[in-house]
XYZ file of C-alpha atoms in Angstrom:
210
model
C 21.648 192.520 149.985
C 23.465 191.237 153.070
C 26.715 189.294 153.261
C 27.085 186.166 155.374
C 30.534 185.875 156.966
C 31.539 182.585 158.584
C 34.833 182.103 160.400
C 34.408 178.372 160.913
C 31.937 175.552 161.372
C 33.233 172.745 163.551
C 32.623 170.625 166.592
C 35.082 172.359 168.897
C 32.598 171.897 171.736
C 32.569 168.131 171.049
C 28.906 168.389 170.115
C 29.305 166.780 166.700
C 28.745 168.240 163.224
C 26.816 171.475 163.087
C 23.408 171.572 161.419
C 23.211 175.368 161.520
C 25.574 178.303 161.281
C 26.175 180.083 164.582
C 24.539 183.457 165.055
C 24.869 186.285 167.547
C 21.159 186.970 167.476
C 17.976 186.052 165.706
C 17.298 182.745 163.979
C 20.190 180.448 163.047
C 20.862 179.992 159.327
C 19.875 176.410 158.429
C 22.192 174.592 156.054
C 20.742 173.236 152.831
C 20.442 169.511 151.951
C 23.681 169.532 149.954
C 25.796 170.731 152.843
C 28.531 168.170 153.303
C 27.781 166.494 149.965
C 30.792 164.195 150.501
C 30.221 162.108 153.621
C 32.722 159.919 155.443
C 31.385 156.358 155.841
C 34.108 154.188 157.375
C 37.748 153.174 157.562
C 38.612 149.504 157.987
C 41.973 147.803 158.509
C 42.665 145.067 155.955
C 43.178 141.663 157.570
C 44.089 138.252 156.162
C 40.776 137.535 154.472
C 39.798 136.297 151.010
C 37.143 138.949 150.389
C 36.383 142.426 151.684
C 32.697 143.290 151.453
C 30.600 146.407 151.997
C 26.835 146.075 152.385
C 23.937 148.504 152.937
C 24.938 150.708 149.996
C 22.179 153.319 149.844
C 20.432 154.649 146.746
C 20.930 158.313 145.977
C 24.704 158.289 146.432
C 27.892 157.527 144.528
C 30.433 155.642 146.661
C 34.206 156.105 146.752
C 36.385 153.219 147.980
C 40.070 153.911 148.608
C 42.256 150.835 149.086
C 45.488 151.830 150.768
C 48.766 149.827 150.916
C 47.011 146.535 150.082
C 48.826 143.446 148.849
C 47.979 139.851 147.832
C 49.193 136.943 149.940
C 49.635 134.851 146.764
C 52.124 136.190 144.215
C 51.128 137.200 140.665
C 47.485 138.105 141.329
C 44.985 140.726 140.164
C 42.403 142.603 142.179
C 38.784 141.810 141.294
C 35.398 143.363 142.076
C 31.931 141.807 142.262
C 28.593 143.306 143.273
C 25.396 142.115 144.935
C 21.736 142.990 144.424
C 20.571 141.302 147.657
C 22.796 143.155 150.145
C 25.566 140.576 150.189
C 23.611 137.331 150.410
C 25.303 136.435 147.109
C 27.805 138.224 144.881
C 27.146 137.963 141.165
C 29.614 135.806 139.234
C 27.904 134.828 135.976
C 30.090 134.445 132.908
C 28.672 137.603 131.324
C 27.732 139.637 134.418
C 30.469 142.242 133.899
C 32.520 144.047 131.300
C 35.733 145.895 132.089
C 38.796 147.624 130.739
C 42.081 148.312 132.532
C 45.523 149.220 131.315
C 45.743 147.746 127.830
C 43.362 144.869 128.578
C 39.582 144.482 128.348
C 36.877 141.839 128.530
C 33.320 142.283 127.257
C 31.895 139.391 129.328
C 33.430 138.207 132.595
C 32.629 136.826 136.054
C 34.094 139.945 137.730
C 35.628 143.348 137.061
C 39.359 142.675 136.852
C 41.806 145.439 137.757
C 44.535 144.516 135.271
C 47.626 146.708 135.672
C 48.598 146.368 132.021
C 52.353 146.158 131.461
C 53.223 143.479 134.001
C 49.670 142.269 134.518
C 49.858 141.027 138.103
C 50.595 142.240 141.618
C 53.478 140.864 143.633
C 53.543 139.739 147.248
C 57.129 140.783 148.039
C 57.804 142.153 151.502
C 57.254 145.893 151.402
C 54.952 145.841 148.363
C 52.074 148.275 148.829
C 49.393 148.994 146.239
C 46.935 151.866 146.228
C 43.717 152.330 144.263
C 40.614 154.498 144.350
C 37.247 153.293 143.007
C 34.090 155.300 142.356
C 30.872 153.272 142.193
C 28.428 155.366 140.160
C 24.714 155.392 140.941
C 24.531 151.903 142.474
C 20.870 152.452 143.345
C 19.871 153.243 139.779
C 17.708 150.914 137.693
C 18.069 152.506 134.261
C 21.450 150.909 133.605
C 23.847 148.565 135.366
C 26.046 150.148 138.046
C 29.369 151.450 136.724
C 32.744 151.660 138.432
C 35.890 153.547 137.469
C 39.151 154.493 139.126
C 42.899 154.700 139.080
C 45.759 153.201 141.008
C 49.470 152.647 141.489
C 50.692 149.068 141.841
C 53.865 147.082 142.515
C 54.261 144.200 140.120
C 55.175 140.530 140.497
C 58.431 141.013 138.541
C 61.590 139.684 140.174
C 62.440 143.335 140.796
C 58.995 144.829 141.414
C 58.163 147.787 139.216
C 55.604 150.451 139.988
C 52.805 150.856 137.427
C 49.881 153.212 137.204
C 46.639 152.532 135.376
C 43.107 153.762 134.872
C 40.311 151.210 134.909
C 36.578 150.911 134.558
C 33.823 148.340 134.471
C 30.094 147.786 134.600
C 27.630 145.256 135.940
C 25.773 144.236 132.780
C 23.849 141.190 134.011
C 20.755 143.314 134.708
C 19.727 146.855 135.602
C 18.788 145.927 139.173
C 19.994 148.293 141.893
C 23.306 147.273 143.504
C 23.506 147.441 147.310
C 26.766 145.657 148.159
C 30.280 145.394 146.698
C 33.084 142.909 147.260
C 36.839 142.952 146.584
C 38.850 139.779 146.029
C 41.460 138.216 143.731
C 41.050 136.865 140.214
C 43.135 133.759 140.985
C 41.051 131.421 143.168
C 38.459 134.083 143.981
C 37.148 133.517 147.486
C 40.226 131.513 148.486
C 43.372 133.581 147.914
C 43.713 136.277 150.553
C 44.838 139.814 151.207
C 47.875 140.371 153.407
C 47.125 141.926 156.780
C 48.246 145.437 155.850
C 46.671 148.702 154.769
C 43.168 150.095 155.073
C 40.016 150.724 153.072
C 38.411 154.136 153.467
C 34.876 154.749 152.191
C 33.032 157.982 151.425
C 29.720 158.623 149.714
C 28.587 161.597 147.615
C 25.030 162.864 147.240
C 23.657 162.661 143.697
C 21.190 165.496 144.251
């Protein structure tokens, strides 16, 4: 039985990611399909917009969305999530399309997944406020059950002296079991109208399911 020793796999020659391990002779060792199971997708600066949308979500992957240093323009707001089954032509907002739980709050039938921070309940827009949250969208391409989302975050509240709160959250699209191929972030107060401040980024990765 032989031992494979690898010092490093990189793109030091600026040739991009390596598909094979380097060899000093013979045939290169081809990497299996699960090599690099976590793939970087994109990083996007957050601008003053009402909604941040990601389309072309592919089946066969879970997606991780990391919102960094984000903040509402309007004080006392909550982050909200909606999904699409037609690649962003419309985002579902029926009165019983979603169920969610966050902090010490829950709703069994809602127009969106609300990221309620629990103790204070809302995010503040004070200068210097920066909120961070990570979301995992599970099996969006599946058709056996509605797509699920879970995550955790740290938030600065709308209190007169902003406090920092942490919470776990989760939700599910329950309107149907149709595959989801787009996701959208917005605000529960005046969804589609109230905006994000122009600060922070959203980084996206995806993870192979098999």
